[in-house]
Amino acid sequence: MRAMPPTFDELRQRAAQFIKKAQTARRHGDADAAIAFYDDALSLMEEEGDSPMAADAVRWKGWVLSERGDTHAAFRFFHRALAMAERIDYINGQAQALNCLGTIAQRRGELTNAQQLYRQAAHHAESSSDKRLLGVVEMNRGVLEASLGDWDAALVRLRLGLSAFQSVGDRESESYAYNNIGMQYAARKRYAQAVQAFEMALAIAYDREDMVVEATVELNLGDVRIQQGELDMATRSVARALRIAEFRRDRLRMSEALRLKSRIERLRGQLGNALETLRQARYHAREGEDALLQLELLTELGELCREQGDSDRTREVLREALVGFTEMGAVRRAEAIAEELAAL
């Protein structure tokens, strides 16, 4: 007697198991395994067609790709998830996909587009009464406000996001919120408060064994330690973040870590090493399509050229950065670069 083929319910149950494995692998830093498990789940749902579970799995796979800097592939998966959600009138799925597309637009420096996508995501999140997702959108809008230089608005949105996450017990998002709040304190040179926020984020990351958050926060903590002149402590934080990024093949966190490593080398007078490390950082940022990071790396190159006594090259690099920040709409960052140029 021939065995009966599995029903859609049985396939969905097996797919849900693969999705759970994918989420665990992602949290533990194994992006390749996470992607493979999502593929296993999606293959089981192939014959069923569009469904909320399939749309979520497509989006989650896109998020893993986005986290490690595979921006082009992530963009395609987020668009696919949005199309699936629209076909089945899955409002929450539409909100989630629009929010993810907003992060891609923001990374690419398309800030007006990012603002529009976040507004659409917030509207759909309100329609689906998803308090956690509204918190995520508020947090992302806060990060966007910060990149535009409006730190007061950024802090308000980040705190709103944090409150939303705490109210629903979303520890992962809470750790990201603390990290982003710490970045705002660091930007204002309120280092003690920044370190406190980063340590709150790290405590959650360690408790959840979340290597993605751990690497992100270690980078920001390393940046603060550099600004405080604590180069040995900064080196340890950067080294930990770089190890995780290399393990995950995470281009953008590798770029961020190499950027900080280059800065430490520059401050220690190792200008040749700093230049080579910065070259590697710029390559990974370009491959990851992070427009803002590429501009920040240009300013780092300007500092290196200044240290080497090459005034002409310094001006050339900073002018290029000024044009980029201006075109992006990051007015306050552009103003700071203009002041540096005027002082040369």
Short mmCIF file of C-alpha atoms in Angstrom, two decimals:
data_model
loop_
_atom_site.label_atom_id
_atom_site.label_comp_id
_atom_site.label_asym_id
_atom_site.label_seq_id
_atom_site.Cartn_x
_atom_site.Cartn_y
_atom_site.Cartn_z
CA MET A 1 0.00 0.00 0.00
CA ARG A 2 1.43 3.36 -1.03
CA ALA A 3 1.95 6.00 1.67
CA MET A 4 -0.27 9.04 1.49
CA PRO A 5 1.52 12.31 0.65
CA PRO A 6 1.78 14.70 3.60
CA THR A 7 -1.02 17.21 4.03
CA PHE A 8 -0.46 20.98 3.97
CA ASP A 9 -0.88 21.01 7.77
CA GLU A 10 1.87 18.41 8.18
CA LEU A 11 4.17 20.32 5.83
CA ARG A 12 3.50 23.56 7.72
CA GLN A 13 4.40 21.87 11.01
CA ARG A 14 7.69 20.65 9.55
CA ALA A 15 8.33 24.10 8.05
CA ALA A 16 7.71 25.71 11.45
CA GLN A 17 10.38 23.44 12.95
CA PHE A 18 12.90 24.55 10.31
CA ILE A 19 11.99 28.19 10.94
CA LYS A 20 12.65 27.74 14.66
CA LYS A 21 16.04 26.19 13.86
CA ALA A 22 16.82 29.09 11.51
CA GLN A 23 16.02 31.66 14.18
CA THR A 24 18.26 29.89 16.70
CA ALA A 25 21.11 29.66 14.18
CA ARG A 26 20.81 33.36 13.37
CA ARG A 27 20.91 34.34 17.04
CA HIS A 28 24.03 32.22 17.55
CA GLY A 29 25.74 33.92 14.62
CA ASP A 30 25.55 31.10 12.05
CA ALA A 31 24.05 33.00 9.11
CA ASP A 32 24.75 30.22 6.58
CA ALA A 33 22.84 27.66 8.65
CA ALA A 34 19.98 30.11 9.19
CA ILE A 35 19.63 30.69 5.45
CA ALA A 36 19.73 26.95 4.76
CA PHE A 37 17.00 26.26 7.33
CA TYR A 38 14.81 29.02 5.87
CA ASP A 39 15.28 27.44 2.44
CA ASP A 40 14.22 24.08 3.88
CA ALA A 41 11.09 25.66 5.33
CA LEU A 42 10.20 27.48 2.12
CA SER A 43 10.65 24.34 0.02
CA LEU A 44 8.05 22.58 2.18
CA MET A 45 5.57 25.41 1.59
CA GLU A 46 6.22 25.70 -2.13
CA GLU A 47 3.14 23.82 -3.35
CA GLU A 48 0.80 25.60 -0.94
CA GLY A 49 1.53 28.98 -2.50
CA ASP A 50 1.28 32.32 -0.71
CA SER A 51 0.63 32.23 3.04
CA PRO A 52 1.50 34.40 6.06
CA MET A 53 4.08 31.82 7.20
CA ALA A 54 5.77 31.77 3.78
CA ALA A 55 5.80 35.59 3.58
CA ASP A 56 7.38 35.75 7.04
CA ALA A 57 10.01 33.13 6.17
CA VAL A 58 10.97 35.00 2.99
CA ARG A 59 11.29 38.24 4.96
CA TRP A 60 13.30 36.59 7.76
CA LYS A 61 15.70 35.11 5.23
CA GLY A 62 16.06 38.60 3.76
CA TRP A 63 16.86 39.95 7.21
CA VAL A 64 19.70 37.47 7.70
CA LEU A 65 21.10 38.53 4.34
CA SER A 66 20.69 42.19 5.25
CA GLU A 67 22.44 41.74 8.61
CA ARG A 68 25.56 40.41 6.99
CA GLY A 69 25.65 43.10 4.29
CA ASP A 70 24.23 41.22 1.29
CA THR A 71 22.08 44.26 0.56
CA HIS A 72 21.05 43.52 -3.01
CA ALA A 73 19.79 40.01 -2.18
CA ALA A 74 18.03 41.27 0.97
CA PHE A 75 16.24 43.94 -1.09
CA ARG A 76 14.91 41.28 -3.45
CA PHE A 77 13.63 39.09 -0.62
CA PHE A 78 11.93 42.00 1.15
CA HIS A 79 10.17 42.95 -2.10
CA ARG A 80 9.12 39.35 -2.60
CA ALA A 81 7.75 39.20 0.96
CA LEU A 82 5.82 42.45 0.40
CA ALA A 83 4.29 41.14 -2.84
CA MET A 84 3.23 37.90 -1.14
CA ALA A 85 1.67 39.80 1.78
CA GLU A 86 -0.21 42.09 -0.58
CA ARG A 87 -1.61 39.19 -2.60
CA ILE A 88 -3.18 37.60 0.49
CA ASP A 89 -4.08 40.89 2.23
CA TYR A 90 -1.69 40.11 5.11
CA ILE A 91 -1.54 43.60 6.63
CA ASN A 92 1.01 42.86 9.34
CA GLY A 93 3.27 41.17 6.79
CA GLN A 94 3.03 44.25 4.60
CA ALA A 95 4.02 46.44 7.55
CA GLN A 96 7.00 44.22 8.37
CA ALA A 97 8.23 44.15 4.76
CA LEU A 98 7.83 47.92 4.33
CA ASN A 99 9.85 48.48 7.51
CA CYS A 100 12.61 46.20 6.22
CA LEU A 101 12.65 47.98 2.86
CA GLY A 102 12.98 51.24 4.80
CA THR A 103 16.17 49.97 6.41
CA ILE A 104 17.59 49.13 2.98
CA ALA A 105 16.70 52.58 1.61
CA GLN A 106 18.32 54.16 4.67
CA ARG A 107 21.47 52.10 4.23
CA ARG A 108 21.71 53.18 0.60
CA GLY A 109 21.37 56.84 1.56
CA GLU A 110 17.86 57.17 0.09
CA LEU A 111 16.60 58.97 3.18
CA THR A 112 13.43 60.51 1.71
CA ASN A 113 12.38 57.10 0.44
CA ALA A 114 13.19 55.56 3.82
CA GLN A 115 10.99 58.10 5.61
CA GLN A 116 8.09 57.29 3.28
CA LEU A 117 8.50 53.55 3.75
CA TYR A 118 8.58 53.93 7.55
CA ARG A 119 5.41 56.03 7.44
CA GLN A 120 3.67 53.33 5.39
CA ALA A 121 4.95 50.64 7.76
CA ALA A 122 3.65 52.55 10.79
CA HIS A 123 0.23 52.97 9.16
CA HIS A 124 -0.09 49.24 8.47
CA ALA A 125 1.26 48.35 11.94
CA GLU A 126 -1.43 50.53 13.51
CA SER A 127 -4.06 48.82 11.35
CA SER A 128 -2.91 45.42 12.60
CA SER A 129 -2.62 46.66 16.24
CA ASP A 130 0.97 45.43 16.45
CA LYS A 131 2.49 47.39 19.34
CA ARG A 132 5.88 45.70 19.03
CA LEU A 133 6.18 46.49 15.33
CA LEU A 134 5.22 50.11 15.96
CA GLY A 135 8.11 50.18 18.42
CA VAL A 136 10.48 48.78 15.78
CA VAL A 137 9.37 51.41 13.26
CA GLU A 138 9.77 54.18 15.87
CA MET A 139 13.28 52.92 16.63
CA ASN A 140 14.23 52.87 12.95
CA ARG A 141 12.80 56.35 12.48
CA GLY A 142 14.88 57.44 15.46
CA VAL A 143 18.04 56.09 13.84
CA LEU A 144 17.08 57.96 10.67
CA GLU A 145 16.54 61.20 12.60
CA ALA A 146 19.99 60.73 14.14
CA SER A 147 21.62 60.33 10.72
CA LEU A 148 19.96 63.61 9.70
CA GLY A 149 21.41 65.25 12.82
CA ASP A 150 18.16 65.74 14.76
CA TRP A 151 19.34 64.13 17.99
CA ASP A 152 16.46 65.34 20.17
CA ALA A 153 13.85 63.81 17.86
CA ALA A 154 15.96 60.65 17.60
CA LEU A 155 16.10 60.17 21.37
CA VAL A 156 12.34 60.67 21.73
CA ARG A 157 11.61 58.01 19.10
CA LEU A 158 14.16 55.59 20.54
CA ARG A 159 12.66 55.88 24.01
CA LEU A 160 9.18 55.32 22.58
CA GLY A 161 10.47 52.18 20.91
CA LEU A 162 12.13 50.98 24.11
CA SER A 163 8.91 51.44 26.09
CA ALA A 164 6.96 49.48 23.48
CA PHE A 165 9.45 46.58 23.60
CA GLN A 166 9.46 46.48 27.39
CA SER A 167 5.65 46.44 27.47
CA VAL A 168 5.50 43.33 25.27
CA GLY A 169 8.61 41.59 26.63
CA ASP A 170 10.60 41.75 23.37
CA ARG A 171 14.14 41.41 24.75
CA GLU A 172 15.89 41.31 21.37
CA SER A 173 14.40 44.63 20.24
CA GLU A 174 14.98 46.05 23.72
CA SER A 175 18.70 45.33 23.33
CA TYR A 176 18.77 47.16 19.99
CA ALA A 177 16.95 50.12 21.53
CA TYR A 178 19.47 50.38 24.37
CA ASN A 179 22.27 50.21 21.81
CA ASN A 180 20.77 53.01 19.72
CA ILE A 181 20.12 55.16 22.80
CA GLY A 182 23.75 54.64 23.79
CA MET A 183 24.82 55.87 20.36
CA GLN A 184 22.88 59.09 20.88
CA TYR A 185 24.49 59.70 24.26
CA ALA A 186 27.90 59.02 22.70
CA ALA A 187 27.18 61.54 19.92
CA ARG A 188 26.59 64.15 22.63
CA LYS A 189 29.79 63.08 24.44
CA ARG A 190 27.78 61.89 27.44
CA TYR A 191 30.03 58.88 27.70
CA ALA A 192 29.01 57.55 31.11
CA GLN A 193 25.37 57.33 30.03
CA ALA A 194 26.41 55.82 26.69
CA VAL A 195 28.45 53.09 28.39
CA GLN A 196 25.56 52.36 30.76
CA ALA A 197 23.14 51.93 27.84
CA PHE A 198 25.61 49.74 25.93
CA GLU A 199 26.14 47.53 29.00
CA MET A 200 22.37 47.10 29.32
CA ALA A 201 22.27 45.98 25.67
CA LEU A 202 25.21 43.60 26.15
CA ALA A 203 23.65 42.03 29.24
CA ILE A 204 20.56 41.13 27.20
CA ALA A 205 22.70 39.89 24.30
CA TYR A 206 24.74 37.61 26.60
CA ASP A 207 21.57 36.30 28.25
CA ARG A 208 20.03 35.51 24.85
CA GLU A 209 23.32 34.27 23.35
CA ASP A 210 22.75 36.78 20.57
CA MET A 211 26.01 37.21 18.68
CA VAL A 212 24.57 39.74 16.22
CA VAL A 213 23.64 42.20 18.97
CA GLU A 214 26.86 41.45 20.84
CA ALA A 215 29.00 42.41 17.84
CA THR A 216 26.97 45.56 17.18
CA VAL A 217 27.23 46.80 20.76
CA GLU A 218 30.91 45.91 21.12
CA LEU A 219 31.62 48.11 18.09
CA ASN A 220 29.80 51.07 19.61
CA LEU A 221 31.41 50.49 22.99
CA GLY A 222 34.80 50.37 21.27
CA ASP A 223 34.05 53.70 19.59
CA VAL A 224 33.30 55.30 22.96
CA ARG A 225 36.47 53.85 24.50
CA ILE A 226 38.48 55.37 21.65
CA GLN A 227 36.92 58.77 22.30
CA GLN A 228 37.79 58.37 25.98
CA GLY A 229 41.40 57.55 25.08
CA GLU A 230 41.13 54.00 26.44
CA LEU A 231 42.75 52.34 23.43
CA ASP A 232 43.52 48.96 25.04
CA MET A 233 39.89 48.49 26.11
CA ALA A 234 38.74 49.67 22.68
CA THR A 235 41.06 47.16 20.97
CA ARG A 236 39.51 44.29 22.94
CA SER A 237 35.96 45.34 22.03
CA VAL A 238 36.85 45.76 18.35
CA ALA A 239 38.64 42.40 18.25
CA ARG A 240 35.60 40.61 19.69
CA ALA A 241 33.28 42.27 17.19
CA LEU A 242 35.61 41.50 14.27
CA ARG A 243 35.81 37.81 15.22
CA ILE A 244 32.02 37.53 15.23
CA ALA A 245 31.70 39.44 11.95
CA GLU A 246 34.29 37.23 10.24
CA PHE A 247 32.57 34.10 11.53
CA ARG A 248 29.24 35.33 10.13
CA ARG A 249 30.80 36.68 6.91
CA ASP A 250 29.12 39.95 7.87
CA ARG A 251 30.49 42.63 5.54
CA LEU A 252 29.09 45.69 7.28
CA ARG A 253 30.18 44.79 10.80
CA MET A 254 33.56 43.78 9.41
CA SER A 255 33.78 47.22 7.81
CA GLU A 256 32.79 48.96 11.04
CA ALA A 257 35.30 46.93 13.03
CA LEU A 258 38.10 47.61 10.55
CA ARG A 259 37.20 51.31 10.60
CA LEU A 260 37.74 51.40 14.37
CA LYS A 261 40.87 49.24 14.15
CA SER A 262 42.27 51.72 11.62
CA ARG A 263 41.47 54.63 13.91
CA ILE A 264 43.26 52.95 16.83
CA GLU A 265 46.29 52.32 14.60
CA ARG A 266 46.26 55.97 13.50
CA LEU A 267 46.11 57.19 17.09
CA ARG A 268 49.07 54.95 17.92
CA GLY A 269 51.05 56.45 15.02
CA GLN A 270 50.89 53.31 12.86
CA LEU A 271 49.82 55.22 9.76
CA GLY A 272 50.79 52.61 7.17
CA ASN A 273 48.81 49.90 8.94
CA ALA A 274 45.89 52.30 9.42
CA LEU A 275 45.75 53.06 5.70
CA GLU A 276 45.72 49.39 4.71
CA THR A 277 43.06 48.54 7.32
CA LEU A 278 40.93 51.44 6.11
CA ARG A 279 41.22 50.23 2.52
CA GLN A 280 39.75 46.88 3.58
CA ALA A 281 36.96 48.64 5.50
CA ARG A 282 36.01 50.73 2.46
CA TYR A 283 35.87 47.64 0.26
CA HIS A 284 33.42 45.85 2.56
CA ALA A 285 31.25 48.97 2.98
CA ARG A 286 31.03 49.40 -0.79
CA GLU A 287 30.15 45.73 -1.33
CA GLY A 288 27.50 46.02 1.39
CA GLU A 289 25.98 49.12 -0.27
CA ASP A 290 26.10 51.18 2.94
CA ALA A 291 26.23 54.76 1.64
CA LEU A 292 26.47 56.45 5.03
CA LEU A 293 29.28 54.17 6.19
CA GLN A 294 31.19 54.82 2.95
CA LEU A 295 31.02 58.55 3.63
CA GLU A 296 32.12 58.13 7.23
CA LEU A 297 35.07 56.08 5.99
CA LEU A 298 35.95 58.95 3.66
CA THR A 299 36.20 61.25 6.67
CA GLU A 300 38.48 58.68 8.33
CA LEU A 301 40.65 58.77 5.21
CA GLY A 302 40.71 62.55 5.48
CA GLU A 303 42.02 62.28 9.03
CA LEU A 304 44.73 59.88 7.88
CA CYS A 305 45.78 62.21 5.06
CA ARG A 306 45.94 65.06 7.57
CA GLU A 307 48.16 62.99 9.87
CA GLN A 308 50.44 62.26 6.91
CA GLY A 309 50.70 66.00 6.20
CA ASP A 310 49.01 65.75 2.79
CA SER A 311 46.81 68.87 2.87
CA ASP A 312 45.75 68.68 -0.78
CA ARG A 313 44.56 65.08 -0.47
CA THR A 314 42.81 65.92 2.81
CA ARG A 315 40.82 68.71 1.13
CA GLU A 316 39.99 66.50 -1.86
CA VAL A 317 38.66 63.69 0.34
CA LEU A 318 36.67 65.97 2.65
CA ARG A 319 35.10 67.81 -0.31
CA GLU A 320 33.93 64.45 -1.66
CA ALA A 321 32.47 63.60 1.74
CA LEU A 322 30.80 67.02 1.96
CA VAL A 323 29.06 66.50 -1.39
CA GLY A 324 27.89 63.04 -0.33
CA PHE A 325 26.46 64.13 3.03
CA THR A 326 24.79 67.15 1.41
CA GLU A 327 23.15 65.06 -1.32
CA MET A 328 21.99 62.58 1.31
CA GLY A 329 20.35 65.34 3.34
CA ALA A 330 22.54 64.83 6.41
CA VAL A 331 22.73 68.58 6.98
CA ARG A 332 24.47 68.68 10.36
CA ARG A 333 27.09 66.16 9.28
CA ALA A 334 27.72 68.23 6.14
CA GLU A 335 28.06 71.37 8.26
CA ALA A 336 30.68 69.69 10.44
CA ILE A 337 32.70 68.66 7.36
CA ALA A 338 32.42 72.21 5.96
CA GLU A 339 33.85 73.58 9.22
CA GLU A 340 36.76 71.16 8.97
CA LEU A 341 37.47 72.29 5.41
CA ALA A 342 37.34 75.94 6.42
CA ALA A 343 39.88 75.31 9.18
CA LEU A 344 42.43 73.72 6.81
#
